[in-house]
Tab-separated table of N, CA and C in Angstrom:
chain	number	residue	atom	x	y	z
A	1	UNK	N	201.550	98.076	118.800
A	1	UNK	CA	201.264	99.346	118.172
A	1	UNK	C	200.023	99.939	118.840
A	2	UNK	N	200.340	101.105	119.615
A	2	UNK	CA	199.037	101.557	120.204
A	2	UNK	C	198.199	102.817	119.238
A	3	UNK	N	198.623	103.062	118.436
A	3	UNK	CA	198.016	104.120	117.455
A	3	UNK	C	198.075	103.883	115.844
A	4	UNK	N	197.274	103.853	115.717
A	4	UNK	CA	197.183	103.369	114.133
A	4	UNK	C	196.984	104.659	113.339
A	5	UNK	N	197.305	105.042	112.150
A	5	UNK	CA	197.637	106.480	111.519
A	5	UNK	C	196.390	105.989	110.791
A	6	UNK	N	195.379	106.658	110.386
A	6	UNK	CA	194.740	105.662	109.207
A	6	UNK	C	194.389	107.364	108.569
A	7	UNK	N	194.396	108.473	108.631
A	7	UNK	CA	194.350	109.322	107.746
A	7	UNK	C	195.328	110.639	108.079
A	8	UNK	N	195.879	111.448	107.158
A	8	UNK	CA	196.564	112.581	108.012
A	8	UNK	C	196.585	113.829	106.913
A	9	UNK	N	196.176	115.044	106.774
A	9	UNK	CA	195.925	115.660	106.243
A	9	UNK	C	197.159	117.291	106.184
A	10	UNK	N	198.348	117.529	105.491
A	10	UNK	CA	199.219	118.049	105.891
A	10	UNK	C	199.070	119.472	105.786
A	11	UNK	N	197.781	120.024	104.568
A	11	UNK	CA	197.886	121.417	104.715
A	11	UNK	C	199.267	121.977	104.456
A	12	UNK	N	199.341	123.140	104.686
A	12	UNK	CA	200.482	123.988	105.101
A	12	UNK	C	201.525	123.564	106.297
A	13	UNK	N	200.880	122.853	107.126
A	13	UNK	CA	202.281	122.605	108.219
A	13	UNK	C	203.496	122.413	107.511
A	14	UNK	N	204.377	122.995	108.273
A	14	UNK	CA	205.958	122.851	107.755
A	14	UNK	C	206.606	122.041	109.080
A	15	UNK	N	205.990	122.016	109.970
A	15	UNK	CA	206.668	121.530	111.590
A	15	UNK	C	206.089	122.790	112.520
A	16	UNK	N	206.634	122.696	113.788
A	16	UNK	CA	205.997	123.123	114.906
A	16	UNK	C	205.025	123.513	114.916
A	17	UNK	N	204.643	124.321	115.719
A	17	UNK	CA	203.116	124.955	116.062
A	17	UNK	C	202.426	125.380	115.240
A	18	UNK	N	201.266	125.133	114.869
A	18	UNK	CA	200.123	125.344	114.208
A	18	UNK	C	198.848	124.903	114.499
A	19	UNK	N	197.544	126.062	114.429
A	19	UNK	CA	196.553	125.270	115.176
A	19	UNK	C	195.738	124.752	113.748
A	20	UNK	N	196.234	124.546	112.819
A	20	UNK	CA	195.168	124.195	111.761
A	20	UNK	C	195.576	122.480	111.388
A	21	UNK	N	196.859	122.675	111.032
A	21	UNK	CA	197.316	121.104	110.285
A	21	UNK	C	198.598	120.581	111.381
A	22	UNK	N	198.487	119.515	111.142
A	22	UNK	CA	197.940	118.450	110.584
A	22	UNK	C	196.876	118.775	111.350
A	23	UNK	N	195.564	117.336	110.235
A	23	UNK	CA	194.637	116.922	111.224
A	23	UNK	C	194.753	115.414	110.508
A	24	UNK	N	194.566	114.935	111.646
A	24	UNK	CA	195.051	113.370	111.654
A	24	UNK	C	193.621	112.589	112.542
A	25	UNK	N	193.502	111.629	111.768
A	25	UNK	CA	192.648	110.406	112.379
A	25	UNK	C	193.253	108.683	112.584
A	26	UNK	N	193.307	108.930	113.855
A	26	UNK	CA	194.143	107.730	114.230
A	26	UNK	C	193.192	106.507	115.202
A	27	UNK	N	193.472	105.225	115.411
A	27	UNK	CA	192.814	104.373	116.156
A	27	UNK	C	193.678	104.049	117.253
A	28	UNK	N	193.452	104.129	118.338
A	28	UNK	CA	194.191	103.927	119.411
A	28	UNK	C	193.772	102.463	120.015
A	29	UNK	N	194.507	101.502	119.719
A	29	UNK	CA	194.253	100.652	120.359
A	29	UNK	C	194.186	99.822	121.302
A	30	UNK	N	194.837	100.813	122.245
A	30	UNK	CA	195.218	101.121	123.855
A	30	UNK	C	193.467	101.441	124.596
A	31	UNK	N	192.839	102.415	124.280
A	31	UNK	CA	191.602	103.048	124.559
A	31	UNK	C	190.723	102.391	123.354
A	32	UNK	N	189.923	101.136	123.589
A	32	UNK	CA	188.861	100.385	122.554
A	32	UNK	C	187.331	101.391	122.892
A	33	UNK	N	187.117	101.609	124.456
A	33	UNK	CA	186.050	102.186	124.321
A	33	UNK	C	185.666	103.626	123.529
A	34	UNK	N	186.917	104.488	123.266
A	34	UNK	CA	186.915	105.813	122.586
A	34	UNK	C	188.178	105.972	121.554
A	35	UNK	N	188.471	104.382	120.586
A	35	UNK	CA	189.158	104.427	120.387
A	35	UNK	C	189.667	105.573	118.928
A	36	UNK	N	188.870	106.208	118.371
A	36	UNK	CA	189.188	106.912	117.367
A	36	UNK	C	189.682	108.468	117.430
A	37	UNK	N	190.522	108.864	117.423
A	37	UNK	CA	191.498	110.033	117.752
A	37	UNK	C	191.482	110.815	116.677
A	38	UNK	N	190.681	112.083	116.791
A	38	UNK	CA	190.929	113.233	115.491
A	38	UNK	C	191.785	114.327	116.000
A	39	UNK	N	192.754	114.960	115.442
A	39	UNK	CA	193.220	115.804	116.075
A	39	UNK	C	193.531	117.046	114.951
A	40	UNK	N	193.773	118.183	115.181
A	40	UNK	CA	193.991	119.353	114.374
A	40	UNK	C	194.501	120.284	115.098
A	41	UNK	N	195.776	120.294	114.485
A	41	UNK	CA	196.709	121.247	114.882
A	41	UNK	C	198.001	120.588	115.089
A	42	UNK	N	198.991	121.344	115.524
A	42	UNK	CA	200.031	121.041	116.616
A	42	UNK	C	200.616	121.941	117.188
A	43	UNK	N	201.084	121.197	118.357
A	43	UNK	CA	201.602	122.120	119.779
A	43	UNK	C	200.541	122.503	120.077
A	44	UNK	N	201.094	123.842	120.341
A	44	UNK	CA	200.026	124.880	121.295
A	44	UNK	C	199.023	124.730	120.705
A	45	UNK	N	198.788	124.730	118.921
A	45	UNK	CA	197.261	125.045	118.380
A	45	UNK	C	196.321	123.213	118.496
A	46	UNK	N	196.949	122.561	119.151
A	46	UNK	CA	196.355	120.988	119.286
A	46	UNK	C	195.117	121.092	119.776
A	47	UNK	N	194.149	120.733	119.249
A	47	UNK	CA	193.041	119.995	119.495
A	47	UNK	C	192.758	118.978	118.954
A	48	UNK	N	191.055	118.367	119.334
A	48	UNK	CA	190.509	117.576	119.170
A	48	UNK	C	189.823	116.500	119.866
A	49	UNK	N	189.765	115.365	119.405
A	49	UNK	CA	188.510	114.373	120.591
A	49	UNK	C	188.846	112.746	119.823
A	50	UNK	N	188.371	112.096	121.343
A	50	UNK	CA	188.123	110.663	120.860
A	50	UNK	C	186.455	110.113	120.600
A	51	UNK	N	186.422	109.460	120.059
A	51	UNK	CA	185.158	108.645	119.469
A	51	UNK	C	184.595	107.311	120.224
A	52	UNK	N	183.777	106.934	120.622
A	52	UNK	CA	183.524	105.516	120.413
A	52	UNK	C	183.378	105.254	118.809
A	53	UNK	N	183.096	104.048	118.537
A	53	UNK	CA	182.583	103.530	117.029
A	53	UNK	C	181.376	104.179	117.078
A	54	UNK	N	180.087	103.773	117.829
A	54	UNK	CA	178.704	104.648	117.229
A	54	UNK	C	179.048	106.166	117.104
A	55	UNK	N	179.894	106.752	117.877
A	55	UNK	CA	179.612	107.940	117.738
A	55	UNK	C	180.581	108.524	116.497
A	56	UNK	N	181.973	108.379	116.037
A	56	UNK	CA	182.705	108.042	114.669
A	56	UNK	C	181.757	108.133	113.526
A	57	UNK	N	180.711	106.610	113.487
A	57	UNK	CA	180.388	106.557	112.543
A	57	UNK	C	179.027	107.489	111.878
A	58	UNK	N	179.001	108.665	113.306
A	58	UNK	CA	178.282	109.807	112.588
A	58	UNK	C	178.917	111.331	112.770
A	59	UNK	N	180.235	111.226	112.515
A	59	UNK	CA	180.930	111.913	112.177
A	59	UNK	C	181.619	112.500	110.521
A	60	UNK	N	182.086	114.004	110.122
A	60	UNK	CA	182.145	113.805	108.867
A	60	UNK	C	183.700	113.311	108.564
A	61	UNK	N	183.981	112.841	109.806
A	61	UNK	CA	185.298	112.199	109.935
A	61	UNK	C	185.504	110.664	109.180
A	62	UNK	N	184.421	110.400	109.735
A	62	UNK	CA	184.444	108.530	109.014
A	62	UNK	C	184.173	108.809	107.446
A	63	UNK	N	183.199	109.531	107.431
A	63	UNK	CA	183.317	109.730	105.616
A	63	UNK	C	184.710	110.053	104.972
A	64	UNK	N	184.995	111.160	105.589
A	64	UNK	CA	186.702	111.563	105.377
A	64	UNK	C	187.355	110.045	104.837
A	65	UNK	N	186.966	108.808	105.689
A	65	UNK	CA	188.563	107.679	105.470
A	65	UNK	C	187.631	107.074	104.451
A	66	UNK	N	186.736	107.731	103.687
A	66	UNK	CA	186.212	106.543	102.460
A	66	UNK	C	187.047	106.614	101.183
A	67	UNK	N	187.638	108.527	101.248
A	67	UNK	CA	188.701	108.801	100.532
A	67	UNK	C	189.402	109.170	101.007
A	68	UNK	N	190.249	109.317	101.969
A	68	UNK	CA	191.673	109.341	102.393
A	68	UNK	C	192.043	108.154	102.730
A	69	UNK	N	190.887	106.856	103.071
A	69	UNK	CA	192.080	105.762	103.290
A	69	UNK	C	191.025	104.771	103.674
A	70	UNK	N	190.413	104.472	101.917
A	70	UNK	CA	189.522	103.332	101.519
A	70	UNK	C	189.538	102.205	102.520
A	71	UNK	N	190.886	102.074	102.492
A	71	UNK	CA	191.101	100.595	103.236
A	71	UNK	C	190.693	100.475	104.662
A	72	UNK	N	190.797	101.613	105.620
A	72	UNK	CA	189.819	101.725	107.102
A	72	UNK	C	188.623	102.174	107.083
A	73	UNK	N	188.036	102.575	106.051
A	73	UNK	CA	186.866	102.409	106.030
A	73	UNK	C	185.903	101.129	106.174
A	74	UNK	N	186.449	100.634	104.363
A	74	UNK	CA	185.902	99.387	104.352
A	74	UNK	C	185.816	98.242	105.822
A	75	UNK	N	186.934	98.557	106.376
A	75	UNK	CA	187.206	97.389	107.682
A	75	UNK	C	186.325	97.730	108.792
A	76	UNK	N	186.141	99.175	108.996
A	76	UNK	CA	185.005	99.485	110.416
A	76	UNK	C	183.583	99.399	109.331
A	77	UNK	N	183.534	99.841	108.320
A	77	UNK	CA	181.916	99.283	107.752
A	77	UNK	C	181.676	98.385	107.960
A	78	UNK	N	182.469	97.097	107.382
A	78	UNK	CA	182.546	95.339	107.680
A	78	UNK	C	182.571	95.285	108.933
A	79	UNK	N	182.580	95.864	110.008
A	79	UNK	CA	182.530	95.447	111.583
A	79	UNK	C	181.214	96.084	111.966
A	80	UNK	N	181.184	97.131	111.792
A	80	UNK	CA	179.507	97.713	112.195
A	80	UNK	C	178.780	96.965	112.486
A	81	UNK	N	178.672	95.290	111.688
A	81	UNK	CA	177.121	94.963	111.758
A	81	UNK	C	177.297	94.403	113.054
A	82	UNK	N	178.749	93.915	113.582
A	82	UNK	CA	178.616	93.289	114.349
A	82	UNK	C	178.848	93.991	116.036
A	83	UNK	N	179.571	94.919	115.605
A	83	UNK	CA	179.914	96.255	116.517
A	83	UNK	C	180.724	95.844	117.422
A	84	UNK	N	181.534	94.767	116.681
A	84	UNK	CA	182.894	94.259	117.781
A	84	UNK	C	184.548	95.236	117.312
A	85	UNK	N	184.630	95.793	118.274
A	85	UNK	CA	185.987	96.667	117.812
A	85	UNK	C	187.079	95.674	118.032
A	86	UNK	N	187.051	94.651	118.851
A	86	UNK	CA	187.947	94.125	118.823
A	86	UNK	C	188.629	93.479	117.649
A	87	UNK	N	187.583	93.349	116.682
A	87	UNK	CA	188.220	92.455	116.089
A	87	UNK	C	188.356	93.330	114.470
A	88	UNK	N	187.641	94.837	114.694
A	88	UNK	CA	188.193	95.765	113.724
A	88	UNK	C	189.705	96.606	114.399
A	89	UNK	N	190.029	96.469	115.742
A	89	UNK	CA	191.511	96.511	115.820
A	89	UNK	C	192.119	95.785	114.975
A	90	UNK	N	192.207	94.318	115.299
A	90	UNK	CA	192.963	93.587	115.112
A	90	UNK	C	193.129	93.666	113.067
A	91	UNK	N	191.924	93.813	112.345
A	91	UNK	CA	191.889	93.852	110.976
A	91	UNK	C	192.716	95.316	110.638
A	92	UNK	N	192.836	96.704	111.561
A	92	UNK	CA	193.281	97.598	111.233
A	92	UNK	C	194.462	97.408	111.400
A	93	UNK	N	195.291	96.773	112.667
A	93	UNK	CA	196.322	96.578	112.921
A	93	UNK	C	197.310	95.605	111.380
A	94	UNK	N	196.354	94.889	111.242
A	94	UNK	CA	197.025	93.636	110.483
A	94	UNK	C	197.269	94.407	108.929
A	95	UNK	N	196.027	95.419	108.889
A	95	UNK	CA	196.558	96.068	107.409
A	95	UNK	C	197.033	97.403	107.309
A	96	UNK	N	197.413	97.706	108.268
A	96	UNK	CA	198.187	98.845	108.029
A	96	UNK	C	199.647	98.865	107.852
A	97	UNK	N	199.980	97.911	107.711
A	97	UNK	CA	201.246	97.529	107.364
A	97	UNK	C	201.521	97.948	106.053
A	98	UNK	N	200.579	97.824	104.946
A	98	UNK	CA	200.647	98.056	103.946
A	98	UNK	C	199.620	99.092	103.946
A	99	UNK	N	199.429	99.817	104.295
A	99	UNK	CA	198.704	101.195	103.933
A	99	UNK	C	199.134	101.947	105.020
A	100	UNK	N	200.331	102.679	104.889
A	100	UNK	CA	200.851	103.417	105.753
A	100	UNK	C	200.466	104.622	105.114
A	101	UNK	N	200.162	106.307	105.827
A	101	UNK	CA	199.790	107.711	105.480
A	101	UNK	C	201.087	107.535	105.075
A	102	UNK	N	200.482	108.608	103.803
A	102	UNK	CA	201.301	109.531	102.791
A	102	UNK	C	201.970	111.191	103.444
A	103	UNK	N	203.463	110.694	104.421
A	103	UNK	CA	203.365	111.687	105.228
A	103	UNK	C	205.015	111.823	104.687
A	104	UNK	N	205.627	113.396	104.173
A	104	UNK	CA	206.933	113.341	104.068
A	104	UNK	C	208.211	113.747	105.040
A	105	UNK	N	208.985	112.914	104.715
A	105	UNK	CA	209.760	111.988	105.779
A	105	UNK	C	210.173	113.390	106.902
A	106	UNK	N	210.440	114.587	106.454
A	106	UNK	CA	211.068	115.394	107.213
A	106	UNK	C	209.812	116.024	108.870
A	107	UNK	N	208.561	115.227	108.360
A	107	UNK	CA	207.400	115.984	108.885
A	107	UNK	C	206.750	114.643	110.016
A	108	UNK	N	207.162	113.698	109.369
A	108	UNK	CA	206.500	111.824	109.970
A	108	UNK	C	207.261	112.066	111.451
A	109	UNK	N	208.588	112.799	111.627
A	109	UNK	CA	209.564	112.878	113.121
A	109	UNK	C	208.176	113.328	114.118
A	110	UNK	N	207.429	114.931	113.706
A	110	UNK	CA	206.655	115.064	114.405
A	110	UNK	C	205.421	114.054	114.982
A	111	UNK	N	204.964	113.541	113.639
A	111	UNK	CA	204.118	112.912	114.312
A	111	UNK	C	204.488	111.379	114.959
A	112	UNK	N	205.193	110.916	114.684
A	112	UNK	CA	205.809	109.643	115.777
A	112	UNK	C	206.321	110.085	117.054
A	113	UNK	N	206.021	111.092	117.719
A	113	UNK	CA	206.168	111.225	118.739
A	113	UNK	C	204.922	110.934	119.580
């Protein structure tokens, strides 16, 4: 799994192009050195940026997953002290199995691409 969904925010999107929604925060675990992926929009209106961890965790993005998705929070807080991503991949990977985004089914096509 090279992208981990850990927040996604649907707004108004209905599908295709839009530069506002989604905005989604994902962990790429392909790219460890910039592994945190915010993005807003889709298609044409796509933006956004990757993170290292120090720089994430002064973002108002990381606050964002304390309530959109307790459970990746808690796991990169618990890694901070030690500032090993490797092994907050591996804890994100292992629990996202059971904390999959709240995304409906007709709209999830887009973003699994």
């Amino acid at each position: 799994m090279a992208k981990i969904m850990l927040a996604v925010e649907i707004g108004h999107w209905t599908g295709g192009h839009n530069g506002q929604y989604p905005q989604l925060i994902e962990f790429d675990t392909a790219h460890l050195d910039r592994p945190f992926q915010v993005s807003e929009g889709w298609g044409y209106g796509l933006g956004g940026a990757a993170y290292s961890l120090a720089q994430f965790i002064n973002t108002p993005y990381y606050l964002k997953l304390k309530t959109e998705a307790p459970w990746a929070f808690a796991i990169i807080e618990q890694g901070l002290a030690q500032q090993n991503i490797d092994a907050i991949a591996a804890e994100l990977s292992m629990q996202y199995v059971d904390h999959p985004p709240l995304v409906p089914a007709h709209l999830m096509e887009y973003l699994l691409v």
